[in-house]
Amino acid sequence: MSQLLRPSNAVLNTSTYSPYKHLAPIDLKLDANEGPPLPISISNALADISIDTLRRYPSTQDLCQRLAKRFKISPNQLLVTAGADDALDRACRAFLGPGSELIYPTPSFEMIPRFAQWAYGTVLNIDWSQSKFPLSKVVDLISERTKLISLVSPNNPTGATVTSDELIALSKAAPKALILLDHAYVEFVDRPELDLSQLALSLDNVCIFRTFSKAWGLAACRVGYVMGPERVIGWLKQVGHPYSVSTLSANLVHRALSDSNKYISESVTQVQKERFELSKLLKCLEGNVTDSQGNFVFYQGPQAKWIYDALAGLGIAVRTWSKDSRLANAIRITCPGQQKGFERLTKALQTALDPQAILFDLDGVIADVSESYRAAIIGTAASYGVEIHDRDIAMIKACGDANNDWRVTQTLLHKHGLDVSLAEVTERFERLYQGEEFDSQHSPRGLYLKETMIPTRETLIKLCEGRKTAIVTGRPLKDALIFLERFNLTDLFQELITMEDAPAKPDPAPVKLALSRLGVERAWMIGDTVDDVRAARHAQVIPIGVLIPKEPEPFFTRKHLETAGAARVVENITEIQEWLR
């Protein structure tokens, strides 16, 4: 029966709000413009709530009066809502319907056109990709059908602003339309004249939308408010839930208003400083950096996608838009608002844009070991009567902690019910790999002789040009040197880190040792296993995954490399050359 159900066209014509997320683990979220954490004392407000209060429907009357006093307006001119989103949604439902229009300068806050479509309004887009507001183009679109005009200032995602003269001109040009002045980021402006709240309150057809989610650091509370003409606020009350804000959230906002003004002022100052430094760094790149007045910086240019992926590889999330062609090659980076987080961000950006060194795993990146090490695993298992396939090896490598092929072989045997010592497994493995057995002509037949180079020497020279390089491998020193000398590669790498030098990956020690010996801080590392990726990330090195030749499980392996934290996964390391400036 459910197949016979059909939602309204308003639902069918929109999609779920779902920003693209990188698969890498993230611990520094700079993709949602959330404010810095508040002092722990704010949470004490929760202790003031009695058990009896929790069973009562909430009231925002006290908060409404407090905010109205703050702006010197009547409480009837203000409505507390479940975030500014709730207030914007109410405005669309109150003013729009079939045949009515919202003028929407874009790119901007992407929920506004959704709210309009749900109310069966028509959205008219006007390009606002540059810093200057397109006033004349907006005015040209105004007609009898115009019911709402969206003004997000500072704009999200660009950070551009609207001036007082532009707001006045627009108000006069559209006397029958309500202007939605979204001031969610206004606390972050560094010029007082960009706060248009008092001016907007003097105009008959403007509502101001504010929030506690950004500068106040209370996004989880979902508390915002709208101010405007008393008659309009009354209409907005009619089209929304009567109890939209919980008592818990209201109490936390009360405490923040009482205790956090000094803290907010200091954190805003920190954000403004970070915004300036971050803009200066990005303006060195090809592309466009708008003059942002929000708690973020917007960059659109050819290196945006790589920056997004590279930062994710180091555990930092920034915002991108995979489904919006207007924002192709664009990123928005939230300012952390904390010195430690900002230092981490700037170092990560510098690493993405200008690495001092390139580190290479050896096996699967430079050396094709499908007929040597992997064949030795299969052959050693066969000597115990156990049949192992390439797919089995790929699966165990994808799980991690599998940088030592002797231990990988022992683990595979254990999975088949054989309890064999590592020493015995190693001896049989080495006989196959080193060729300690001889044929009738007494010529060595070790599997190592079947190893070939994956990239050409010329490819490696191009990747290494102008940067320091090192091999970071789990091979014994002797085996690594044999391969490098055999293929005339020793001159390309300043350092060689092997099994004898440090604990095995995923421990970051061998990667850190390579950085130390090279005398660098910023590097990329190319590896074919999740152990390479994890070791690099923990050493603050950007990890790049590569699929081995004839990878038996390419989709499976790619996903595991990405979820382990690889910035990107390539099939051929020649692709990496494009990302180097």
JSON list of C-alpha atoms in Angstrom, two decimals, residues 253-405:
[
{"chain": "A", "resi": 253, "resn": "VAL", "atom": "CA", "xyz": [20.82, 31.28, 26.39]},
{"chain": "A", "resi": 254, "resn": "HIS", "atom": "CA", "xyz": [19.88, 33.28, 29.51]},
{"chain": "A", "resi": 255, "resn": "ARG", "atom": "CA", "xyz": [23.12, 32.18, 31.19]},
{"chain": "A", "resi": 256, "resn": "ALA", "atom": "CA", "xyz": [25.16, 33.00, 28.09]},
{"chain": "A", "resi": 257, "resn": "LEU", "atom": "CA", "xyz": [23.67, 36.50, 27.93]},
{"chain": "A", "resi": 258, "resn": "SER", "atom": "CA", "xyz": [24.58, 37.01, 31.60]},
{"chain": "A", "resi": 259, "resn": "ASP", "atom": "CA", "xyz": [28.04, 35.47, 31.72]},
{"chain": "A", "resi": 260, "resn": "SER", "atom": "CA", "xyz": [29.57, 35.42, 28.26]},
{"chain": "A", "resi": 261, "resn": "ASN", "atom": "CA", "xyz": [29.63, 38.94, 26.86]},
{"chain": "A", "resi": 262, "resn": "LYS", "atom": "CA", "xyz": [33.34, 39.39, 27.61]},
{"chain": "A", "resi": 263, "resn": "TYR", "atom": "CA", "xyz": [34.17, 35.91, 26.33]},
{"chain": "A", "resi": 264, "resn": "ILE", "atom": "CA", "xyz": [32.16, 36.48, 23.13]},
{"chain": "A", "resi": 265, "resn": "SER", "atom": "CA", "xyz": [33.95, 39.77, 22.53]},
{"chain": "A", "resi": 266, "resn": "GLU", "atom": "CA", "xyz": [37.35, 38.09, 22.91]},
{"chain": "A", "resi": 267, "resn": "SER", "atom": "CA", "xyz": [36.44, 35.15, 20.65]},
{"chain": "A", "resi": 268, "resn": "VAL", "atom": "CA", "xyz": [35.06, 37.49, 17.96]},
{"chain": "A", "resi": 269, "resn": "THR", "atom": "CA", "xyz": [38.34, 39.44, 18.04]},
{"chain": "A", "resi": 270, "resn": "GLN", "atom": "CA", "xyz": [40.22, 36.16, 17.63]},
{"chain": "A", "resi": 271, "resn": "VAL", "atom": "CA", "xyz": [38.02, 35.18, 14.67]},
{"chain": "A", "resi": 272, "resn": "GLN", "atom": "CA", "xyz": [38.58, 38.55, 12.99]},
{"chain": "A", "resi": 273, "resn": "LYS", "atom": "CA", "xyz": [42.34, 38.11, 13.34]},
{"chain": "A", "resi": 274, "resn": "GLU", "atom": "CA", "xyz": [42.18, 34.56, 11.94]},
{"chain": "A", "resi": 275, "resn": "ARG", "atom": "CA", "xyz": [39.94, 35.70, 9.07]},
{"chain": "A", "resi": 276, "resn": "PHE", "atom": "CA", "xyz": [42.49, 38.31, 8.03]},
{"chain": "A", "resi": 277, "resn": "GLU", "atom": "CA", "xyz": [45.43, 35.88, 8.14]},
{"chain": "A", "resi": 278, "resn": "LEU", "atom": "CA", "xyz": [43.52, 33.11, 6.38]},
{"chain": "A", "resi": 279, "resn": "SER", "atom": "CA", "xyz": [42.36, 35.46, 3.62]},
{"chain": "A", "resi": 280, "resn": "LYS", "atom": "CA", "xyz": [45.91, 36.66, 3.10]},
{"chain": "A", "resi": 281, "resn": "LEU", "atom": "CA", "xyz": [47.16, 33.08, 2.76]},
{"chain": "A", "resi": 282, "resn": "LEU", "atom": "CA", "xyz": [44.47, 32.11, 0.24]},
{"chain": "A", "resi": 283, "resn": "LYS", "atom": "CA", "xyz": [44.84, 35.30, -1.82]},
{"chain": "A", "resi": 284, "resn": "CYS", "atom": "CA", "xyz": [48.25, 34.02, -2.89]},
{"chain": "A", "resi": 285, "resn": "LEU", "atom": "CA", "xyz": [46.44, 31.37, -4.95]},
{"chain": "A", "resi": 286, "resn": "GLU", "atom": "CA", "xyz": [44.86, 31.64, -8.36]},
{"chain": "A", "resi": 287, "resn": "GLY", "atom": "CA", "xyz": [41.15, 32.34, -7.92]},
{"chain": "A", "resi": 288, "resn": "ASN", "atom": "CA", "xyz": [38.85, 34.55, -5.87]},
{"chain": "A", "resi": 289, "resn": "VAL", "atom": "CA", "xyz": [38.75, 35.26, -2.13]},
{"chain": "A", "resi": 290, "resn": "THR", "atom": "CA", "xyz": [35.83, 37.49, -1.12]},
{"chain": "A", "resi": 291, "resn": "ASP", "atom": "CA", "xyz": [36.07, 40.16, 1.57]},
{"chain": "A", "resi": 292, "resn": "SER", "atom": "CA", "xyz": [34.37, 38.07, 4.24]},
{"chain": "A", "resi": 293, "resn": "GLN", "atom": "CA", "xyz": [32.74, 39.59, 7.30]},
{"chain": "A", "resi": 294, "resn": "GLY", "atom": "CA", "xyz": [31.57, 36.24, 8.70]},
{"chain": "A", "resi": 295, "resn": "ASN", "atom": "CA", "xyz": [33.44, 33.74, 10.86]},
{"chain": "A", "resi": 296, "resn": "PHE", "atom": "CA", "xyz": [34.72, 32.07, 7.71]},
{"chain": "A", "resi": 297, "resn": "VAL", "atom": "CA", "xyz": [36.67, 32.64, 4.50]},
{"chain": "A", "resi": 298, "resn": "PHE", "atom": "CA", "xyz": [35.40, 31.72, 1.03]},
{"chain": "A", "resi": 299, "resn": "TYR", "atom": "CA", "xyz": [37.79, 30.69, -1.75]},
{"chain": "A", "resi": 300, "resn": "GLN", "atom": "CA", "xyz": [36.87, 29.74, -5.30]},
{"chain": "A", "resi": 301, "resn": "GLY", "atom": "CA", "xyz": [39.65, 28.59, -7.59]},
{"chain": "A", "resi": 302, "resn": "PRO", "atom": "CA", "xyz": [41.43, 25.63, -9.20]},
{"chain": "A", "resi": 303, "resn": "GLN", "atom": "CA", "xyz": [43.03, 24.41, -5.96]},
{"chain": "A", "resi": 304, "resn": "ALA", "atom": "CA", "xyz": [39.84, 24.35, -3.88]},
{"chain": "A", "resi": 305, "resn": "LYS", "atom": "CA", "xyz": [39.06, 20.66, -4.37]},
{"chain": "A", "resi": 306, "resn": "TRP", "atom": "CA", "xyz": [42.60, 19.60, -3.50]},
{"chain": "A", "resi": 307, "resn": "ILE", "atom": "CA", "xyz": [42.60, 21.80, -0.39]},
{"chain": "A", "resi": 308, "resn": "TYR", "atom": "CA", "xyz": [39.31, 20.21, 0.69]},
{"chain": "A", "resi": 309, "resn": "ASP", "atom": "CA", "xyz": [40.67, 16.67, 0.28]},
{"chain": "A", "resi": 310, "resn": "ALA", "atom": "CA", "xyz": [44.10, 17.43, 1.73]},
{"chain": "A", "resi": 311, "resn": "LEU", "atom": "CA", "xyz": [42.65, 19.01, 4.88]},
{"chain": "A", "resi": 312, "resn": "ALA", "atom": "CA", "xyz": [40.34, 16.02, 5.33]},
{"chain": "A", "resi": 313, "resn": "GLY", "atom": "CA", "xyz": [43.42, 13.81, 5.07]},
{"chain": "A", "resi": 314, "resn": "LEU", "atom": "CA", "xyz": [44.72, 15.65, 8.13]},
{"chain": "A", "resi": 315, "resn": "GLY", "atom": "CA", "xyz": [41.41, 15.38, 10.01]},
{"chain": "A", "resi": 316, "resn": "ILE", "atom": "CA", "xyz": [40.08, 18.86, 9.19]},
{"chain": "A", "resi": 317, "resn": "ALA", "atom": "CA", "xyz": [36.63, 19.30, 7.63]},
{"chain": "A", "resi": 318, "resn": "VAL", "atom": "CA", "xyz": [35.77, 22.37, 5.54]},
{"chain": "A", "resi": 319, "resn": "ARG", "atom": "CA", "xyz": [32.68, 23.03, 3.44]},
{"chain": "A", "resi": 320, "resn": "THR", "atom": "CA", "xyz": [32.32, 22.22, -0.23]},
{"chain": "A", "resi": 321, "resn": "TRP", "atom": "CA", "xyz": [29.37, 21.88, -2.60]},
{"chain": "A", "resi": 322, "resn": "SER", "atom": "CA", "xyz": [29.34, 18.81, -4.82]},
{"chain": "A", "resi": 323, "resn": "LYS", "atom": "CA", "xyz": [25.83, 19.32, -6.22]},
{"chain": "A", "resi": 324, "resn": "ASP", "atom": "CA", "xyz": [25.89, 23.06, -7.00]},
{"chain": "A", "resi": 325, "resn": "SER", "atom": "CA", "xyz": [27.60, 23.97, -10.28]},
{"chain": "A", "resi": 326, "resn": "ARG", "atom": "CA", "xyz": [27.74, 27.64, -9.24]},
{"chain": "A", "resi": 327, "resn": "LEU", "atom": "CA", "xyz": [30.00, 26.68, -6.36]},
{"chain": "A", "resi": 328, "resn": "ALA", "atom": "CA", "xyz": [32.21, 24.30, -8.29]},
{"chain": "A", "resi": 329, "resn": "ASN", "atom": "CA", "xyz": [35.83, 24.63, -7.18]},
{"chain": "A", "resi": 330, "resn": "ALA", "atom": "CA", "xyz": [34.80, 26.51, -4.03]},
{"chain": "A", "resi": 331, "resn": "ILE", "atom": "CA", "xyz": [35.40, 25.94, -0.33]},
{"chain": "A", "resi": 332, "resn": "ARG", "atom": "CA", "xyz": [34.37, 27.75, 2.84]},
{"chain": "A", "resi": 333, "resn": "ILE", "atom": "CA", "xyz": [36.67, 27.48, 5.84]},
{"chain": "A", "resi": 334, "resn": "THR", "atom": "CA", "xyz": [35.34, 28.31, 9.30]},
{"chain": "A", "resi": 335, "resn": "CYS", "atom": "CA", "xyz": [37.79, 30.20, 11.51]},
{"chain": "A", "resi": 336, "resn": "PRO", "atom": "CA", "xyz": [38.42, 27.99, 14.58]},
{"chain": "A", "resi": 337, "resn": "GLY", "atom": "CA", "xyz": [38.34, 30.92, 17.01]},
{"chain": "A", "resi": 338, "resn": "GLN", "atom": "CA", "xyz": [41.13, 29.33, 19.03]},
{"chain": "A", "resi": 339, "resn": "GLN", "atom": "CA", "xyz": [44.87, 29.79, 18.59]},
{"chain": "A", "resi": 340, "resn": "LYS", "atom": "CA", "xyz": [45.72, 26.08, 18.76]},
{"chain": "A", "resi": 341, "resn": "GLY", "atom": "CA", "xyz": [43.13, 25.16, 16.15]},
{"chain": "A", "resi": 342, "resn": "PHE", "atom": "CA", "xyz": [44.17, 28.02, 13.89]},
{"chain": "A", "resi": 343, "resn": "GLU", "atom": "CA", "xyz": [47.84, 27.03, 14.03]},
{"chain": "A", "resi": 344, "resn": "ARG", "atom": "CA", "xyz": [46.87, 23.50, 13.06]},
{"chain": "A", "resi": 345, "resn": "LEU", "atom": "CA", "xyz": [44.74, 24.79, 10.18]},
{"chain": "A", "resi": 346, "resn": "THR", "atom": "CA", "xyz": [47.41, 27.09, 8.75]},
{"chain": "A", "resi": 347, "resn": "LYS", "atom": "CA", "xyz": [50.09, 24.41, 8.94]},
{"chain": "A", "resi": 348, "resn": "ALA", "atom": "CA", "xyz": [47.76, 21.95, 7.20]},
{"chain": "A", "resi": 349, "resn": "LEU", "atom": "CA", "xyz": [47.04, 24.48, 4.45]},
{"chain": "A", "resi": 350, "resn": "GLN", "atom": "CA", "xyz": [50.74, 25.16, 3.95]},
{"chain": "A", "resi": 351, "resn": "THR", "atom": "CA", "xyz": [51.37, 21.42, 3.79]},
{"chain": "A", "resi": 352, "resn": "ALA", "atom": "CA", "xyz": [48.65, 21.00, 1.17]},
{"chain": "A", "resi": 353, "resn": "LEU", "atom": "CA", "xyz": [49.89, 23.88, -0.96]},
{"chain": "A", "resi": 354, "resn": "ASP", "atom": "CA", "xyz": [53.65, 23.69, -0.54]},
{"chain": "A", "resi": 355, "resn": "PRO", "atom": "CA", "xyz": [55.03, 20.40, 0.83]},
{"chain": "A", "resi": 356, "resn": "GLN", "atom": "CA", "xyz": [58.73, 20.43, 1.64]},
{"chain": "A", "resi": 357, "resn": "ALA", "atom": "CA", "xyz": [59.07, 16.70, 1.04]},
{"chain": "A", "resi": 358, "resn": "ILE", "atom": "CA", "xyz": [57.43, 13.71, -0.62]},
{"chain": "A", "resi": 359, "resn": "LEU", "atom": "CA", "xyz": [57.62, 10.39, 1.24]},
{"chain": "A", "resi": 360, "resn": "PHE", "atom": "CA", "xyz": [57.10, 7.08, -0.55]},
{"chain": "A", "resi": 361, "resn": "ASP", "atom": "CA", "xyz": [56.23, 3.65, 0.67]},
{"chain": "A", "resi": 362, "resn": "LEU", "atom": "CA", "xyz": [58.20, 1.17, -1.42]},
{"chain": "A", "resi": 363, "resn": "ASP", "atom": "CA", "xyz": [56.08, -1.93, -1.97]},
{"chain": "A", "resi": 364, "resn": "GLY", "atom": "CA", "xyz": [52.96, -1.35, -4.04]},
{"chain": "A", "resi": 365, "resn": "VAL", "atom": "CA", "xyz": [53.97, 2.25, -4.78]},
{"chain": "A", "resi": 366, "resn": "ILE", "atom": "CA", "xyz": [57.35, 1.99, -6.50]},
{"chain": "A", "resi": 367, "resn": "ALA", "atom": "CA", "xyz": [57.91, -1.79, -6.46]},
{"chain": "A", "resi": 368, "resn": "ASP", "atom": "CA", "xyz": [55.38, -4.19, -7.94]},
{"chain": "A", "resi": 369, "resn": "VAL", "atom": "CA", "xyz": [55.50, -7.04, -5.41]},
{"chain": "A", "resi": 370, "resn": "SER", "atom": "CA", "xyz": [52.56, -9.05, -6.71]},
{"chain": "A", "resi": 371, "resn": "GLU", "atom": "CA", "xyz": [54.98, -11.74, -7.95]},
{"chain": "A", "resi": 372, "resn": "SER", "atom": "CA", "xyz": [57.38, -11.49, -5.01]},
{"chain": "A", "resi": 373, "resn": "TYR", "atom": "CA", "xyz": [56.15, -10.67, -1.50]},
{"chain": "A", "resi": 374, "resn": "ARG", "atom": "CA", "xyz": [52.55, -11.57, -2.22]},
{"chain": "A", "resi": 375, "resn": "ALA", "atom": "CA", "xyz": [53.62, -14.72, -4.06]},
{"chain": "A", "resi": 376, "resn": "ALA", "atom": "CA", "xyz": [55.80, -15.59, -1.05]},
{"chain": "A", "resi": 377, "resn": "ILE", "atom": "CA", "xyz": [52.76, -15.30, 1.24]},
{"chain": "A", "resi": 378, "resn": "ILE", "atom": "CA", "xyz": [50.79, -17.64, -1.01]},
{"chain": "A", "resi": 379, "resn": "GLY", "atom": "CA", "xyz": [53.73, -20.04, -1.40]},
{"chain": "A", "resi": 380, "resn": "THR", "atom": "CA", "xyz": [54.50, -20.17, 2.32]},
{"chain": "A", "resi": 381, "resn": "ALA", "atom": "CA", "xyz": [50.86, -20.94, 3.10]},
{"chain": "A", "resi": 382, "resn": "ALA", "atom": "CA", "xyz": [50.88, -23.63, 0.41]},
{"chain": "A", "resi": 383, "resn": "SER", "atom": "CA", "xyz": [53.86, -25.28, 2.09]},
{"chain": "A", "resi": 384, "resn": "TYR", "atom": "CA", "xyz": [51.51, -25.92, 5.03]},
{"chain": "A", "resi": 385, "resn": "GLY", "atom": "CA", "xyz": [48.76, -27.20, 2.75]},
{"chain": "A", "resi": 386, "resn": "VAL", "atom": "CA", "xyz": [46.74, -23.96, 2.97]},
{"chain": "A", "resi": 387, "resn": "GLU", "atom": "CA", "xyz": [45.38, -22.31, -0.17]},
{"chain": "A", "resi": 388, "resn": "ILE", "atom": "CA", "xyz": [45.57, -18.51, -0.08]},
{"chain": "A", "resi": 389, "resn": "HIS", "atom": "CA", "xyz": [44.46, -16.13, -2.83]},
{"chain": "A", "resi": 390, "resn": "ASP", "atom": "CA", "xyz": [45.28, -12.51, -3.69]},
{"chain": "A", "resi": 391, "resn": "ARG", "atom": "CA", "xyz": [41.83, -11.52, -2.44]},
{"chain": "A", "resi": 392, "resn": "ASP", "atom": "CA", "xyz": [42.60, -12.95, 1.02]},
{"chain": "A", "resi": 393, "resn": "ILE", "atom": "CA", "xyz": [45.76, -10.84, 1.21]},
{"chain": "A", "resi": 394, "resn": "ALA", "atom": "CA", "xyz": [43.91, -7.72, 0.04]},
{"chain": "A", "resi": 395, "resn": "MET", "atom": "CA", "xyz": [41.27, -8.22, 2.72]},
{"chain": "A", "resi": 396, "resn": "ILE", "atom": "CA", "xyz": [43.73, -8.58, 5.58]},
{"chain": "A", "resi": 397, "resn": "LYS", "atom": "CA", "xyz": [45.83, -5.64, 4.35]},
{"chain": "A", "resi": 398, "resn": "ALA", "atom": "CA", "xyz": [42.69, -3.49, 4.23]},
{"chain": "A", "resi": 399, "resn": "CYS", "atom": "CA", "xyz": [42.00, -4.18, 7.90]},
{"chain": "A", "resi": 400, "resn": "GLY", "atom": "CA", "xyz": [45.30, -2.61, 8.94]},
{"chain": "A", "resi": 401, "resn": "ASP", "atom": "CA", "xyz": [48.19, -3.56, 11.22]},
{"chain": "A", "resi": 402, "resn": "ALA", "atom": "CA", "xyz": [49.48, -5.68, 8.35]},
{"chain": "A", "resi": 403, "resn": "ASN", "atom": "CA", "xyz": [52.73, -4.00, 7.38]},
{"chain": "A", "resi": 404, "resn": "ASN", "atom": "CA", "xyz": [54.85, -7.09, 8.09]},
{"chain": "A", "resi": 405, "resn": "ASP", "atom": "CA", "xyz": [54.28, -9.83, 5.50]}
]
